[in-house]
PDB file of C-alpha atoms and ligand atoms in Angstrom:
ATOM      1  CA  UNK A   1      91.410 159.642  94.445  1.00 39.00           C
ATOM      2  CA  UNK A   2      89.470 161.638  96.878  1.00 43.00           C
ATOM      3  CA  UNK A   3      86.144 159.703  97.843  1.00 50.00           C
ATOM      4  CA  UNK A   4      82.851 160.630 100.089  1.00 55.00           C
ATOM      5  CA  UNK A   5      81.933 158.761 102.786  1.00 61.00           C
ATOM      6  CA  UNK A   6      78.395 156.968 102.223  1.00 62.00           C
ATOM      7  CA  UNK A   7      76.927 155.956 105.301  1.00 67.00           C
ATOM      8  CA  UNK A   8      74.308 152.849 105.106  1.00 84.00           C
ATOM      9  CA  UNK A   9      71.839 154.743 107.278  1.00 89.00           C
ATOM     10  CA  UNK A  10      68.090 154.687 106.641  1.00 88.00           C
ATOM     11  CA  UNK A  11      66.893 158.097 108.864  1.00 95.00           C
ATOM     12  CA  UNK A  12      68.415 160.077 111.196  1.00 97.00           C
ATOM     13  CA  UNK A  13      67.595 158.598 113.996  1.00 97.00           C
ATOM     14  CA  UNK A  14      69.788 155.723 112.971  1.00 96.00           C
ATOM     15  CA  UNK A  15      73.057 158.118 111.969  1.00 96.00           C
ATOM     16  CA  UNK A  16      73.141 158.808 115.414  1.00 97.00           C
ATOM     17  CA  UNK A  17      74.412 155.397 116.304  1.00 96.00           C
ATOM     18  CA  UNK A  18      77.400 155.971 113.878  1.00 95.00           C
ATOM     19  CA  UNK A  19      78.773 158.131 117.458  1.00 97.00           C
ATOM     20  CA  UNK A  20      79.226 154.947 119.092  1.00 96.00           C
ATOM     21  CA  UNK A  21      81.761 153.446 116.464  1.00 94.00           C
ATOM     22  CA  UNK A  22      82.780 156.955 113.985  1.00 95.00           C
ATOM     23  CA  UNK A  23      85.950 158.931 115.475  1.00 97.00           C
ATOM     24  CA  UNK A  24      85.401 161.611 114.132  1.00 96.00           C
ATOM     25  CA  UNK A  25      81.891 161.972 115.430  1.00 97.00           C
ATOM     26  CA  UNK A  26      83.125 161.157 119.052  1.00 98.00           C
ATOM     27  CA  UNK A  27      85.548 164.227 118.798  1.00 98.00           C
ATOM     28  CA  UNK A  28      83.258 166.384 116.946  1.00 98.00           C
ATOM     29  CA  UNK A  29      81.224 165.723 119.943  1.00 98.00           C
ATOM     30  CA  UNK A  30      83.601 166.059 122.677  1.00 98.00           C
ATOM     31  CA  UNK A  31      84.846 169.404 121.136  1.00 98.00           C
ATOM     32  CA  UNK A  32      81.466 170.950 120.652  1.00 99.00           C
ATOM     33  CA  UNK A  33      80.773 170.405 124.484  1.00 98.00           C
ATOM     34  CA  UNK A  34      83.981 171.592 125.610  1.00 98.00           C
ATOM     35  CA  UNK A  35      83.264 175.002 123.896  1.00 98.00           C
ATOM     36  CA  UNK A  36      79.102 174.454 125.612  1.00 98.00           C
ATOM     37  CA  UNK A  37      81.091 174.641 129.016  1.00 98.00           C
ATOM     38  CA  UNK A  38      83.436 177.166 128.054  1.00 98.00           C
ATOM     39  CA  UNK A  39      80.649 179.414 127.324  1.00 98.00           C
ATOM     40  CA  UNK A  40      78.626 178.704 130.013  1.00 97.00           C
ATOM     41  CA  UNK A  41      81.280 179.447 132.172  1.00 94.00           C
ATOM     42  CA  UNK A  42      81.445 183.039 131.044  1.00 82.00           C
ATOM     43  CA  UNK A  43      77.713 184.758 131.577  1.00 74.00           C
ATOM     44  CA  UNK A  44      77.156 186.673 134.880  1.00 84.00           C
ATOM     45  CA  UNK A  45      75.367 184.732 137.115  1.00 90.00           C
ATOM     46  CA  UNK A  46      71.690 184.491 136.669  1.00 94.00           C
ATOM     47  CA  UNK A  47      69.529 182.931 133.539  1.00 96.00           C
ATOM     48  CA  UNK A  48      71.676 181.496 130.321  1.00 97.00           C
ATOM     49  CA  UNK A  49      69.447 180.860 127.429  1.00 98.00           C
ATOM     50  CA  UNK A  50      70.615 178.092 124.724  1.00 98.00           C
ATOM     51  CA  UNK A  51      68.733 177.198 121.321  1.00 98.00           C
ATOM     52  CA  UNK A  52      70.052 174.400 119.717  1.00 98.00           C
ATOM     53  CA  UNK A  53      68.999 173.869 116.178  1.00 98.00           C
ATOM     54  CA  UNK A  54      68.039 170.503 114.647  1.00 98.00           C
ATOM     55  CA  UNK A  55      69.329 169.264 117.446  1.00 98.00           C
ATOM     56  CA  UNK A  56      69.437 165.227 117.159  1.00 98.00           C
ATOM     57  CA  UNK A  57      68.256 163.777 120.791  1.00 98.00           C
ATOM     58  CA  UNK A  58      70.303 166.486 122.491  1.00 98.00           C
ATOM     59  CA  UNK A  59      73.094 164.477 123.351  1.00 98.00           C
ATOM     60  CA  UNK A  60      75.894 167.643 122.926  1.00 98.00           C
ATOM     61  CA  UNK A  61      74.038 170.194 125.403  1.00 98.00           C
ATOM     62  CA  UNK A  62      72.484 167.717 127.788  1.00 98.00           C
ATOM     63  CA  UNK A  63      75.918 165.627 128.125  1.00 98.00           C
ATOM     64  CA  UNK A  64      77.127 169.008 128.833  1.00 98.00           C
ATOM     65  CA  UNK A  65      74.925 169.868 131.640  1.00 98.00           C
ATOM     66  CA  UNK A  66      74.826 166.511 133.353  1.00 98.00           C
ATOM     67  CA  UNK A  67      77.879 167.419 135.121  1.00 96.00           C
ATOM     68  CA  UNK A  68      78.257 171.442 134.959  1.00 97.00           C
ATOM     69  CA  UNK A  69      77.764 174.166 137.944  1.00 96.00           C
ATOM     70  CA  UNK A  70      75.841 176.299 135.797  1.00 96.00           C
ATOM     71  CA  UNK A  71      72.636 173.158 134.505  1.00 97.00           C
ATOM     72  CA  UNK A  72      70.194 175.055 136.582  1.00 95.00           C
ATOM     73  CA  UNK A  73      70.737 178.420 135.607  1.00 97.00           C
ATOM     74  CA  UNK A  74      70.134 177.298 131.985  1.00 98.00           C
ATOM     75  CA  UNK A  75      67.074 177.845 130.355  1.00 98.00           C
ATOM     76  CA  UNK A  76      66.836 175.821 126.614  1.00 98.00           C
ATOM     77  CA  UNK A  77      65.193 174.683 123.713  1.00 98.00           C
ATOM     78  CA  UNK A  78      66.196 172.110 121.500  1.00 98.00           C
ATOM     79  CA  UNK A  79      64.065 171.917 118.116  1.00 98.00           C
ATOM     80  CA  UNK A  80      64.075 168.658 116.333  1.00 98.00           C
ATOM     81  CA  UNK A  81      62.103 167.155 113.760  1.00 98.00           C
ATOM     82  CA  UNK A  82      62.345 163.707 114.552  1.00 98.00           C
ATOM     83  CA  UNK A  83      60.485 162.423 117.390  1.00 98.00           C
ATOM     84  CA  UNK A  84      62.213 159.572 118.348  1.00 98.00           C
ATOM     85  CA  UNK A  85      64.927 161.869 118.816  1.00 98.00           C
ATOM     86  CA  UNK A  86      62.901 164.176 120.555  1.00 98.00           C
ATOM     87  CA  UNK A  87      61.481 160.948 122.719  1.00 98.00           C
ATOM     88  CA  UNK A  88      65.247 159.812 123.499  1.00 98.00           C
ATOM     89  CA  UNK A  89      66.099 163.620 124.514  1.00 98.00           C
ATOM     90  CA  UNK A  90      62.703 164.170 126.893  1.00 98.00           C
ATOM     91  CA  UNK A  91      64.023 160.927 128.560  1.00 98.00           C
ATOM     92  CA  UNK A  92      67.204 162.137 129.126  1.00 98.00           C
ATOM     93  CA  UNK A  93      66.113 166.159 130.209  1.00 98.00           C
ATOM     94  CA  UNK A  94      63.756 163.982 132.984  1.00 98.00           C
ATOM     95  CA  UNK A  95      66.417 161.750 134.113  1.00 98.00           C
ATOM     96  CA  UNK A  96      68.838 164.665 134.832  1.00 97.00           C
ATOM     97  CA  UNK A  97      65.746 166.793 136.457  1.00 97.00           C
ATOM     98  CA  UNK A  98      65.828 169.697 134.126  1.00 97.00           C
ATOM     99  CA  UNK A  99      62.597 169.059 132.623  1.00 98.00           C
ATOM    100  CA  UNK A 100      61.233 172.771 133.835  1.00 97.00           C
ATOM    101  CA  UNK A 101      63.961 174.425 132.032  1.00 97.00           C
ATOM    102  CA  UNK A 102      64.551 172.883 128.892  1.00 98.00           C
ATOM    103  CA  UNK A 103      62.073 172.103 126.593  1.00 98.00           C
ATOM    104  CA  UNK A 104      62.776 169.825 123.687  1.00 98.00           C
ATOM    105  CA  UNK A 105      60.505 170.737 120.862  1.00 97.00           C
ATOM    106  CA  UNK A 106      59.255 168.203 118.021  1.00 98.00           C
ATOM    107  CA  UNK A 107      59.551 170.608 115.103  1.00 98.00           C
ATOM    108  CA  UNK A 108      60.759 172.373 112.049  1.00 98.00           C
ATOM    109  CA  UNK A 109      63.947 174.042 112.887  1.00 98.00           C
ATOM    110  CA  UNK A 110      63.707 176.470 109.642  1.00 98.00           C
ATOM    111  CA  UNK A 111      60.944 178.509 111.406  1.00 97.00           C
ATOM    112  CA  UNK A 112      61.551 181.371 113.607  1.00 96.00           C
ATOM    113  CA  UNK A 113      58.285 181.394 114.984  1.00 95.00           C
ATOM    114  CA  UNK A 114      59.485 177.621 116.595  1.00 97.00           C
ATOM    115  CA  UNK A 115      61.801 179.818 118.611  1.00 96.00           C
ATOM    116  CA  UNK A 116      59.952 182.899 119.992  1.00 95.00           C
ATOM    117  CA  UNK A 117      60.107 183.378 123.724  1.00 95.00           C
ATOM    118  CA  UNK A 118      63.601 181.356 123.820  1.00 97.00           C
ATOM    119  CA  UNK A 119      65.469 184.048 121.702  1.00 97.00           C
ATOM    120  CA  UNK A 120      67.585 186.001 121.480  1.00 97.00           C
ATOM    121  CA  UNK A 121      70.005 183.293 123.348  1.00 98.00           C
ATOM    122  CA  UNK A 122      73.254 183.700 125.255  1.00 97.00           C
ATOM    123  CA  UNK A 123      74.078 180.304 123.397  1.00 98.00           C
ATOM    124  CA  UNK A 124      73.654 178.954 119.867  1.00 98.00           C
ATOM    125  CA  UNK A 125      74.130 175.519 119.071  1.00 98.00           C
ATOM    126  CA  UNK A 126      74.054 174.753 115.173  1.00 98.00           C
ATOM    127  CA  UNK A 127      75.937 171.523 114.453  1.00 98.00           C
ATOM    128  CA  UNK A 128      75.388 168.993 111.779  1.00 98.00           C
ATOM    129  CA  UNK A 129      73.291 171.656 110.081  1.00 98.00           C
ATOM    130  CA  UNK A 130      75.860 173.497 107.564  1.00 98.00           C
ATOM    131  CA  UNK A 131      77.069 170.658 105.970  1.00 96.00           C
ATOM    132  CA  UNK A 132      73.122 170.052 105.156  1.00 97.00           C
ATOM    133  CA  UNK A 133      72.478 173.113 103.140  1.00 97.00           C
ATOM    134  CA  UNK A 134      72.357 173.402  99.272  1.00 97.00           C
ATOM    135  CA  UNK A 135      75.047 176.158  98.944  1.00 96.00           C
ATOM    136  CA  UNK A 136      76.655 178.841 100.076  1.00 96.00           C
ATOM    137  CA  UNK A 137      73.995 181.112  99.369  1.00 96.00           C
ATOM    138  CA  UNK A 138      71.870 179.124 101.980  1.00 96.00           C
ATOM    139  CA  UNK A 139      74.912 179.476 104.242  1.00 97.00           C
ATOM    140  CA  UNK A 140      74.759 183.108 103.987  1.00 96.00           C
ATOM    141  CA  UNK A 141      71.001 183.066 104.920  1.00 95.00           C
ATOM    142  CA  UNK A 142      71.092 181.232 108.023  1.00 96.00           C
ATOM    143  CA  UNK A 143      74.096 183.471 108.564  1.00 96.00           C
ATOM    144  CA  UNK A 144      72.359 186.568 108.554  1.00 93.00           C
ATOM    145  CA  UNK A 145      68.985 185.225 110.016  1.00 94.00           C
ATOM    146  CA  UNK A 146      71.827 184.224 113.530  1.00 95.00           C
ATOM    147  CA  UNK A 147      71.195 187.990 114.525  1.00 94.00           C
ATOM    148  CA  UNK A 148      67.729 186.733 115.243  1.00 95.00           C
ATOM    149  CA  UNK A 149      68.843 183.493 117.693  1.00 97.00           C
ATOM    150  CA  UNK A 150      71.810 185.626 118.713  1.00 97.00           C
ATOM    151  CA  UNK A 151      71.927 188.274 121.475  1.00 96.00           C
ATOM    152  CA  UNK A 152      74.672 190.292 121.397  1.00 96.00           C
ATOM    153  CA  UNK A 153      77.754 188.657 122.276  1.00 96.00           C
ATOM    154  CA  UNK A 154      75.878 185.195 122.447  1.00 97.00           C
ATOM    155  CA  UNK A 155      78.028 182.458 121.432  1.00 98.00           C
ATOM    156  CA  UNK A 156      77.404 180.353 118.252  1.00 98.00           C
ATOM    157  CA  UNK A 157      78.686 176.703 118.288  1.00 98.00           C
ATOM    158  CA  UNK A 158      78.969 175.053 115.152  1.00 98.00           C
ATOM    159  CA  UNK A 159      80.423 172.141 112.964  1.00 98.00           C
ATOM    160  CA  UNK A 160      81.188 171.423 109.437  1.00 98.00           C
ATOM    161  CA  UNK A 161      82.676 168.234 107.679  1.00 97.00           C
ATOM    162  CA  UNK A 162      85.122 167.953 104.939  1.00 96.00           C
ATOM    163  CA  UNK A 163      84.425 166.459 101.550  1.00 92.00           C
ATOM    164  CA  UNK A 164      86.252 165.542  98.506  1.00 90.00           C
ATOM    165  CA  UNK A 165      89.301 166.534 100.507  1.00 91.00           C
ATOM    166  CA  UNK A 166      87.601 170.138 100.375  1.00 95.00           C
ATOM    167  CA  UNK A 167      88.093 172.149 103.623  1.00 97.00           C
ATOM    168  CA  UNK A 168      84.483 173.579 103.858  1.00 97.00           C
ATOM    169  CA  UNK A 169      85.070 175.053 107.735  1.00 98.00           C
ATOM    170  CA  UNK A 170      86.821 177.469 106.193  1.00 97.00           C
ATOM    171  CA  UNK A 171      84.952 178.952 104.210  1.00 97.00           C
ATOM    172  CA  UNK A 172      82.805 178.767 107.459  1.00 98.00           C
ATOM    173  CA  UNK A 173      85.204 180.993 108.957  1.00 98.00           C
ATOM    174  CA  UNK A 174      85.181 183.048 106.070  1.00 97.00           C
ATOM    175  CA  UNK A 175      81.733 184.041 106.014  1.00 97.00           C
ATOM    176  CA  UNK A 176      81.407 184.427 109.588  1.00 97.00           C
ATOM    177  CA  UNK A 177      83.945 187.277 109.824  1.00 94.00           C
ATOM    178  CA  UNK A 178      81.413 188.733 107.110  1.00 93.00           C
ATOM    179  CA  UNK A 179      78.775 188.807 109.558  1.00 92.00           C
ATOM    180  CA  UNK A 180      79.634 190.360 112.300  1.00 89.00           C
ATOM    181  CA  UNK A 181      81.325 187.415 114.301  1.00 96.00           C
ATOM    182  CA  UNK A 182      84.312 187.144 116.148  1.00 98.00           C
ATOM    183  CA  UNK A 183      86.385 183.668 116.461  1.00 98.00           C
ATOM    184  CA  UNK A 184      86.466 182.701 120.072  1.00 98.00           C
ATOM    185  CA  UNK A 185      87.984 179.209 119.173  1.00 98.00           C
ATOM    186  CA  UNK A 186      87.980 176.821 116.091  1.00 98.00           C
ATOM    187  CA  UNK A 187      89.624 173.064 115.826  1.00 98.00           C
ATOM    188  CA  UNK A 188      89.758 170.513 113.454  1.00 98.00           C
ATOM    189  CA  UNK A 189      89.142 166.724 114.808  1.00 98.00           C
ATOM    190  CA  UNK A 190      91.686 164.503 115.092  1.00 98.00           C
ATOM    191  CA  UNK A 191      90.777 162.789 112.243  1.00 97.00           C
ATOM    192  CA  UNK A 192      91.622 166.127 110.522  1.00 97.00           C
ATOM    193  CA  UNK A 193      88.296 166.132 108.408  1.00 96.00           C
ATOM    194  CA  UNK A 194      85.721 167.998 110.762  1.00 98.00           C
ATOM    195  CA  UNK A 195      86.027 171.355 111.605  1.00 98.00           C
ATOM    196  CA  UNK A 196      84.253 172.657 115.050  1.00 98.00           C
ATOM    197  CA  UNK A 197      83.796 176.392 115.728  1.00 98.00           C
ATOM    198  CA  UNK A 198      82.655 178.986 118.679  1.00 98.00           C
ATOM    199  CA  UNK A 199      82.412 182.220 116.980  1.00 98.00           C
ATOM    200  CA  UNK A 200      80.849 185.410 119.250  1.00 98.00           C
ATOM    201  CA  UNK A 201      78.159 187.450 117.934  1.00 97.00           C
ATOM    202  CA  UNK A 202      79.062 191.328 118.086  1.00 95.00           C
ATOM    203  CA  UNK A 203      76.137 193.059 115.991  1.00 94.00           C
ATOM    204  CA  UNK A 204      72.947 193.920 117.583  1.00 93.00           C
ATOM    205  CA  UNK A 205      70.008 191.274 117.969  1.00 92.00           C
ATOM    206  CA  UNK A 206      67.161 191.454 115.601  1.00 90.00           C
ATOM    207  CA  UNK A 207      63.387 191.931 117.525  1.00 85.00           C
ATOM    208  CA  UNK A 208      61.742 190.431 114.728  1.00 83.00           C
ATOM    209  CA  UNK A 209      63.081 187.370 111.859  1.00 85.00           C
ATOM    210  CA  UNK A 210      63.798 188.677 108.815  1.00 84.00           C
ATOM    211  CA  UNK A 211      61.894 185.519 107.495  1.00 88.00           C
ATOM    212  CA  UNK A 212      59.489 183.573 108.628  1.00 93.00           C
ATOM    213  CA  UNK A 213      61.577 180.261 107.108  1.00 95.00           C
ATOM    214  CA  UNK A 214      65.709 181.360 107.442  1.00 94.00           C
ATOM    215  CA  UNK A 215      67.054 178.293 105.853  1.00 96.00           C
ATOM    216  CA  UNK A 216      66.488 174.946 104.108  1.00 97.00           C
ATOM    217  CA  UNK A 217      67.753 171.831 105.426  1.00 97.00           C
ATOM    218  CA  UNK A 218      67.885 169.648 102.237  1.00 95.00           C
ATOM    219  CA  UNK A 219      70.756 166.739 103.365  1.00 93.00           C
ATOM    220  CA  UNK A 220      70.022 163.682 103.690  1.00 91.00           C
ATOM    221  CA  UNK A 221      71.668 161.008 106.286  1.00 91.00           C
ATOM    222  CA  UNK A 222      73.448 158.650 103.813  1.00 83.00           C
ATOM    223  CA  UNK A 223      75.679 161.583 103.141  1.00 73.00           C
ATOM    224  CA  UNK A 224      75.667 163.528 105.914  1.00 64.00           C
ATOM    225  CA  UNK A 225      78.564 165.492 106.550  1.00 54.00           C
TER     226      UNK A 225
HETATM  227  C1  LIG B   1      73.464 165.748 111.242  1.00 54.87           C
HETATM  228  S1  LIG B   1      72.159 165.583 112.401  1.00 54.87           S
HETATM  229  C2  LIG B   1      72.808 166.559 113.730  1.00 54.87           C
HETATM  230  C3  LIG B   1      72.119 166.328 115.033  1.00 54.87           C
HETATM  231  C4  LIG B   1      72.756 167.015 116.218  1.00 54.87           C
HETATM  232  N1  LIG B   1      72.728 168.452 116.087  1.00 54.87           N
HETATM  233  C5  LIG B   1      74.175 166.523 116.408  1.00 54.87           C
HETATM  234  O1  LIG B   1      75.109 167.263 116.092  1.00 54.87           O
HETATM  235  O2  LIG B   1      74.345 165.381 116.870  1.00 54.87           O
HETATM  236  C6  LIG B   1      70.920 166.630 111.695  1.00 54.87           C
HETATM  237  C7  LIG B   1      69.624 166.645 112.456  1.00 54.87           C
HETATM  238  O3  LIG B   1      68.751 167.602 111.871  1.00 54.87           O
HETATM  239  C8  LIG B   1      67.433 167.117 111.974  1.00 54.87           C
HETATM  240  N2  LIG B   1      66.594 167.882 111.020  1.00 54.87           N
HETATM  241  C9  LIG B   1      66.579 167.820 109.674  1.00 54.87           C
HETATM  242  N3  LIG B   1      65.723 168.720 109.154  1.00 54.87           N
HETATM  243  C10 LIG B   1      65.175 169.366 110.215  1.00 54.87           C
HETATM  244  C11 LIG B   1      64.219 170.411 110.332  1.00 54.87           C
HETATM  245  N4  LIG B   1      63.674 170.994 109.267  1.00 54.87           N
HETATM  246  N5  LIG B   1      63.889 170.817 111.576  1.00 54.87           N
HETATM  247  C12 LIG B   1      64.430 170.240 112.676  1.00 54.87           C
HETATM  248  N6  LIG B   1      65.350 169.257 112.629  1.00 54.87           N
HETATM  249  C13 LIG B   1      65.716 168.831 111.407  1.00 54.87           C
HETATM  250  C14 LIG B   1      67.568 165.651 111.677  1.00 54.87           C
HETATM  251  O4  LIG B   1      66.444 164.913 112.104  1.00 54.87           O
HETATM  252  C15 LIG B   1      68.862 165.322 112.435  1.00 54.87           C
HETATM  253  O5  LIG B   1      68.588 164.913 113.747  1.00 54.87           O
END
């Protein structure tokens, strides 16, 4: 019988200690920052600009950037809306000396006005956030509202975990290809139930959000996915 995985965590905060024991958090990880690198690697030299939404204490573009050729050219901002995150991710920006060029905000991702002056971004980072939306008419709005984060051809890293033996990155895919991105690169983990994408943004960037709030994040750790 296909089950969900129920994880005895109280707040986010403490989900993110499940990445020192849960496989397939450890490769969601280490895929997610080999596609950061890869598409750092690409720009022309000069300022890259990341946004990374609800972005936990950081640990995917940070880890990244502790040991790439590119860390100073990057300019970032990380919005998260728990603050011991946001404590454990300050400590980490000021321990690798980046604190002038990435600032970690303690905030409501679902706000476009918590991005303005960081957008549009030659990198998007949106993991852990799909599998945290009510449907896939909330999908489709954060979707379409990426044309605001996204220049064109920005990159847009994401993840999305399987339930119920239900392959939800693919319908990921899916709806990507609706809107105007191109699949750079997509993998499942090793544990075969977490699917981790880098899609490229083709369409032109929006000046302005369509909405002031472009999606609801309504999961909840216990079931995170
Ligand atoms: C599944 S975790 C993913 C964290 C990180 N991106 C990662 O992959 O390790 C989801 C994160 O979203 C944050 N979050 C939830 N609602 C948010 C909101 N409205 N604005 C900003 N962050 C939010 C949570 O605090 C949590 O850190």
């Amino acid at each position: 019988m296909a089950t969900e995985i129920i994880y005895m965590v109280k707040d986010w905060f403490e989900w993110h200690d499940l990445y020192k024991n849960e496989p397939k958090l450890q490769q969601r990880l280490q895929i997610v920052q080999e596609y950061i690198s890869y598409s750092l690697n690409l720009p022309e030299p000069g300022l890259i600009r990341v946004v990374s939404v609800c972005a936990g204490d950081g640990r995917d573009l940070l880890g990244t950037l502790s040991n790439h050729p590119r860390a100073k050219d990057v300019y970032a901002r990380l919005v998260e809306l728990n603050p011991h995150l946001v404590e454990r991710g300050q400590q980490t920006i000021e321990s690798l000396g980046l604190t002038k060029q990435i600032e970690f905000i303690n905030g409501d991702a679902t706000l476009s006005s918590n991005y303005l002056g960081a957008v549009p971004a030659d990198i998007v980072i949106v993991c852990g956030v799909f599998g945290n939306l009510a449907d896939e008419a909330e999908l489709n709005r954060l979707l379409a509202n990426l044309s605001f984060l996204s220049k064109q051809g920005a990159f847009v890293i994401w993840t999305r975990g399987h339930s119920n033996g239900i392959p939800h990155s693919e319908t990921v895919r899916k709806f990507f290809r609706e809107y105007g991105f191109e699949e750079v690169n997509f993998k499942l983990t090793a544990t075969g139930d977490m699917g981790v994408g880098i899609h490229r943004y083709l369409g032109e960037s929006l000046a302005a959000p369509k909405e002031q709030q472009f999606f609801a994040f309504t999961g909840v750790p216990s079931k995170a996915r």
